Amino acid sequence: MSTPSIHCLKPSPLHLPSGIPGSPGRQRRHTLPANEFRCLTPEDAAGVFEIEREAFISVSGNCPLNLDEVQHFLTLCPELSLGWFVEGRLVAFIIGSLWDEERLTQESLTLHRPGGHTAHLHALAVHRSFRQQGKGSVLLWRYLQHAGGQPAVRRAVLMCEDALVPFYQRFGFHPAGPCAVVVGSLTFTEMHCSLRGHAALRRNSDR
């Protein structure tokens, strides 16, 4: 089986909606880029899981993905992931996969369907030292532009707790009703977002 190519994102201006803070500017010259966005690789899995475990276990007691599942998705579909690195250190990430049904199911938690046209966002997390700085917002907006620039991807879906619905609505997500997926005692709202507008923003930023 051939290994999927890893996509590196060239620096480009972000077109963020009003109210979403921009990424911090570069203050001084470094050997490593001050801020780098790139797709993740299986070698990043341990760092991803460390951030995810701290972010989710402390809140809900569950991780969206275990370490094996992180490695699984970063091997099969690294182009549907995105990490934010500050001076070479991973500080925030999103992991996604393709899905080929209208709504999420329990199977969607662990499967990648290459023929699908929906980017399923499994997890978004920010390192504890970098929270309350708007990094999650910047990373999500950049991810939607990145995913929308892929010809096969037409929309994005995710599931979240009710308290996070307003956050995702700021990025064009709309509630699709209760999600069929249940994790322990937790229930979720399913959110859908068309990526057509985000693809146009990506094309304009590349000019």
Tab-separated table of C-alpha atoms in Angstrom:
chain	number	residue	atom	x	y	z
A	1	MET	CA	0.000	0.000	0.000
A	2	SER	CA	1.459	3.333	-0.969
A	3	THR	CA	1.864	5.996	1.711
A	4	PRO	CA	-0.299	9.101	1.143
A	5	SER	CA	1.652	12.236	0.368
A	6	ILE	CA	1.979	14.837	3.120
A	7	HIS	CA	0.740	18.302	2.248
A	8	CYS	CA	2.631	21.313	3.567
A	9	LEU	CA	0.651	24.520	3.558
A	10	LYS	CA	2.436	27.539	2.163
A	11	PRO	CA	2.130	30.734	4.228
A	12	SER	CA	-0.916	32.717	3.160
A	13	PRO	CA	-3.016	35.491	4.666
A	14	LEU	CA	-5.933	34.359	6.778
A	15	HIS	CA	-9.357	35.806	6.010
A	16	LEU	CA	-10.990	35.499	9.409
A	17	PRO	CA	-14.540	36.518	10.264
A	18	SER	CA	-14.927	39.536	12.506
A	19	GLY	CA	-14.498	38.721	16.167
A	20	ILE	CA	-11.985	35.898	15.604
A	21	PRO	CA	-8.453	36.905	16.624
A	22	GLY	CA	-5.638	36.508	14.121
A	23	SER	CA	-2.520	34.454	14.694
A	24	PRO	CA	0.311	36.195	16.540
A	25	GLY	CA	2.822	37.986	14.369
A	26	ARG	CA	6.413	36.982	14.127
A	27	GLN	CA	8.407	38.957	16.678
A	28	ARG	CA	11.964	37.937	15.903
A	29	ARG	CA	13.994	35.699	13.607
A	30	HIS	CA	14.194	32.003	14.558
A	31	THR	CA	15.868	28.971	13.069
A	32	LEU	CA	12.441	27.309	13.155
A	33	PRO	CA	9.352	29.089	11.799
A	34	ALA	CA	7.611	31.063	14.544
A	35	ASN	CA	4.266	29.721	13.301
A	36	GLU	CA	3.827	26.785	10.941
A	37	PHE	CA	0.655	25.034	9.823
A	38	ARG	CA	1.075	21.604	8.269
A	39	CYS	CA	-0.636	18.262	7.917
A	40	LEU	CA	0.337	15.763	10.569
A	41	THR	CA	2.189	12.461	10.152
A	42	PRO	CA	2.160	9.234	12.169
A	43	GLU	CA	5.341	10.504	13.839
A	44	ASP	CA	3.253	13.305	15.374
A	45	ALA	CA	0.774	10.868	16.953
A	46	ALA	CA	2.299	10.768	20.438
A	47	GLY	CA	2.343	14.562	20.706
A	48	VAL	CA	-1.219	14.756	19.411
A	49	PHE	CA	-2.459	12.202	21.918
A	50	GLU	CA	-0.717	13.915	24.823
A	51	ILE	CA	-2.547	17.187	24.074
A	52	GLU	CA	-5.843	15.407	23.395
A	53	ARG	CA	-5.725	13.342	26.584
A	54	GLU	CA	-5.096	16.370	28.802
A	55	ALA	CA	-7.732	18.485	27.035
A	56	PHE	CA	-10.573	15.967	27.028
A	57	ILE	CA	-10.010	13.710	30.040
A	58	SER	CA	-10.080	16.691	32.398
A	59	VAL	CA	-13.447	17.811	30.995
A	60	SER	CA	-15.428	14.737	29.949
A	61	GLY	CA	-13.362	11.771	31.070
A	62	ASN	CA	-13.182	10.472	27.470
A	63	CYS	CA	-10.839	11.001	24.529
A	64	PRO	CA	-12.373	11.172	21.041
A	65	LEU	CA	-9.481	9.052	19.741
A	66	ASN	CA	-7.087	6.673	21.462
A	67	LEU	CA	-3.429	6.571	20.413
A	68	ASP	CA	-3.934	3.697	17.959
A	69	GLU	CA	-6.804	5.564	16.304
A	70	VAL	CA	-4.722	8.743	16.038
A	71	GLN	CA	-1.978	6.750	14.288
A	72	HIS	CA	-4.612	5.036	12.118
A	73	PHE	CA	-6.034	8.298	10.757
A	74	LEU	CA	-2.636	9.969	10.370
A	75	THR	CA	-1.531	6.983	8.272
A	76	LEU	CA	-4.659	6.700	6.090
A	77	CYS	CA	-5.591	10.361	5.616
A	78	PRO	CA	-2.933	12.800	6.843
A	79	GLU	CA	-4.241	15.395	4.368
A	80	LEU	CA	-7.367	15.699	6.544
A	81	SER	CA	-5.355	16.700	9.600
A	82	LEU	CA	-3.760	20.018	10.477
A	83	GLY	CA	-1.308	20.966	13.201
A	84	TRP	CA	-0.177	24.364	14.431
A	85	PHE	CA	3.492	24.390	15.404
A	86	VAL	CA	5.129	27.267	17.280
A	87	GLU	CA	8.930	27.180	16.964
A	88	GLY	CA	8.691	23.472	16.123
A	89	ARG	CA	6.368	22.576	19.005
A	90	LEU	CA	2.877	21.231	18.357
A	91	VAL	CA	0.408	23.496	20.172
A	92	ALA	CA	-2.935	22.696	18.516
A	93	PHE	CA	-4.358	20.175	16.073
A	94	ILE	CA	-7.392	18.921	14.184
A	95	ILE	CA	-7.775	15.335	12.986
A	96	GLY	CA	-10.352	14.425	10.360
A	97	SER	CA	-11.307	11.651	7.967
A	98	LEU	CA	-13.699	11.188	5.047
A	99	TRP	CA	-17.258	10.013	5.586
A	100	ASP	CA	-19.791	8.965	2.935
A	101	GLU	CA	-23.193	9.174	4.636
A	102	GLU	CA	-25.520	12.098	5.324
A	103	ARG	CA	-25.317	11.702	9.103
A	104	LEU	CA	-22.695	10.404	11.513
A	105	THR	CA	-23.028	6.920	12.983
A	106	GLN	CA	-21.114	4.984	15.604
A	107	GLU	CA	-18.963	3.569	12.789
A	108	SER	CA	-17.893	7.062	11.755
A	109	LEU	CA	-15.821	7.352	14.931
A	110	THR	CA	-13.196	4.927	13.652
A	111	LEU	CA	-13.593	4.676	9.856
A	112	HIS	CA	-12.104	6.552	6.911
A	113	ARG	CA	-14.198	6.223	3.757
A	114	PRO	CA	-11.990	7.313	0.808
A	115	GLY	CA	-14.975	7.665	-1.525
A	116	GLY	CA	-16.737	10.126	0.757
A	117	HIS	CA	-17.198	13.855	0.210
A	118	THR	CA	-17.555	14.851	3.859
A	119	ALA	CA	-14.682	15.802	6.159
A	120	HIS	CA	-15.522	14.435	9.596
A	121	LEU	CA	-13.666	16.396	12.280
A	122	HIS	CA	-12.887	13.946	15.064
A	123	ALA	CA	-10.948	16.165	17.436
A	124	LEU	CA	-9.765	19.749	17.899
A	125	ALA	CA	-7.525	20.462	20.885
A	126	VAL	CA	-5.103	23.143	22.054
A	127	HIS	CA	-2.196	22.619	24.440
A	128	ARG	CA	-3.033	23.914	27.925
A	129	SER	CA	-0.219	26.511	27.801
A	130	PHE	CA	-1.709	28.091	24.673
A	131	ARG	CA	-5.407	28.231	25.533
A	132	GLN	CA	-7.459	31.416	25.853
A	133	GLN	CA	-5.419	32.930	22.997
A	134	GLY	CA	-7.796	32.290	20.099
A	135	LYS	CA	-5.657	29.507	18.635
A	136	GLY	CA	-8.549	27.070	18.341
A	137	SER	CA	-10.516	29.605	16.299
A	138	VAL	CA	-7.607	30.389	13.982
A	139	LEU	CA	-6.786	26.725	13.463
A	140	LEU	CA	-10.394	25.778	12.708
A	141	TRP	CA	-10.791	28.560	10.151
A	142	ARG	CA	-7.529	27.571	8.489
A	143	TYR	CA	-8.562	23.907	8.474
A	144	LEU	CA	-11.861	24.677	6.767
A	145	GLN	CA	-10.016	26.604	4.053
A	146	HIS	CA	-7.572	23.715	3.657
A	147	ALA	CA	-10.277	21.045	3.490
A	148	GLY	CA	-12.428	23.158	1.169
A	149	GLY	CA	-9.511	23.361	-1.260
A	150	GLN	CA	-9.551	19.581	-1.766
A	151	PRO	CA	-11.733	18.683	-4.776
A	152	ALA	CA	-13.357	15.651	-3.148
A	153	VAL	CA	-14.428	17.464	0.024
A	154	ARG	CA	-17.746	19.315	-0.156
A	155	ARG	CA	-18.709	19.766	3.477
A	156	ALA	CA	-17.530	19.300	7.043
A	157	VAL	CA	-19.357	17.613	9.922
A	158	LEU	CA	-18.663	17.217	13.605
A	159	MET	CA	-20.434	16.432	16.838
A	160	CYS	CA	-20.212	18.588	19.932
A	161	GLU	CA	-21.849	19.157	23.270
A	162	ASP	CA	-24.636	21.734	23.329
A	163	ALA	CA	-22.496	24.370	25.036
A	164	LEU	CA	-20.155	24.469	22.016
A	165	VAL	CA	-22.850	24.930	19.356
A	166	PRO	CA	-22.523	28.777	19.313
A	167	PHE	CA	-18.754	28.495	18.890
A	168	TYR	CA	-19.046	26.359	15.771
A	169	GLN	CA	-21.867	28.457	14.349
A	170	ARG	CA	-19.372	31.328	14.057
A	171	PHE	CA	-17.599	29.308	11.364
A	172	GLY	CA	-20.642	28.453	9.276
A	173	PHE	CA	-21.704	25.230	10.985
A	174	HIS	CA	-25.431	24.633	11.450
A	175	PRO	CA	-27.103	22.202	13.864
A	176	ALA	CA	-28.482	19.109	12.103
A	177	GLY	CA	-30.192	17.739	15.212
A	178	PRO	CA	-29.177	15.228	17.880
A	179	CYS	CA	-26.267	13.024	16.859
A	180	ALA	CA	-26.815	9.270	16.723
A	181	VAL	CA	-23.419	8.756	18.349
A	182	VAL	CA	-23.407	8.358	22.120
A	183	VAL	CA	-20.226	8.094	24.217
A	184	GLY	CA	-20.981	6.762	27.673
A	185	SER	CA	-23.557	9.102	29.176
A	186	LEU	CA	-22.623	11.963	26.819
A	187	THR	CA	-24.943	13.077	24.016
A	188	PHE	CA	-24.069	15.443	21.185
A	189	THR	CA	-25.452	17.808	18.573
A	190	GLU	CA	-24.417	17.092	14.994
A	191	MET	CA	-23.112	20.148	13.103
A	192	HIS	CA	-22.829	20.533	9.301
A	193	CYS	CA	-20.915	23.123	7.256
A	194	SER	CA	-20.753	23.634	3.490
A	195	LEU	CA	-17.161	24.203	2.376
A	196	ARG	CA	-17.897	26.024	-0.881
A	197	GLY	CA	-17.355	29.456	0.634
A	198	HIS	CA	-14.207	28.334	2.427
A	199	ALA	CA	-12.802	26.946	-0.828
A	200	ALA	CA	-13.310	30.347	-2.478
A	201	LEU	CA	-11.469	32.042	0.388
A	202	ARG	CA	-8.582	29.608	-0.018
A	203	ARG	CA	-8.352	30.291	-3.753
A	204	ASN	CA	-8.360	34.044	-3.177
A	205	SER	CA	-5.680	33.832	-0.490
A	206	ASP	CA	-3.416	31.856	-2.859
A	207	ARG	CA	-3.424	34.607	-5.482
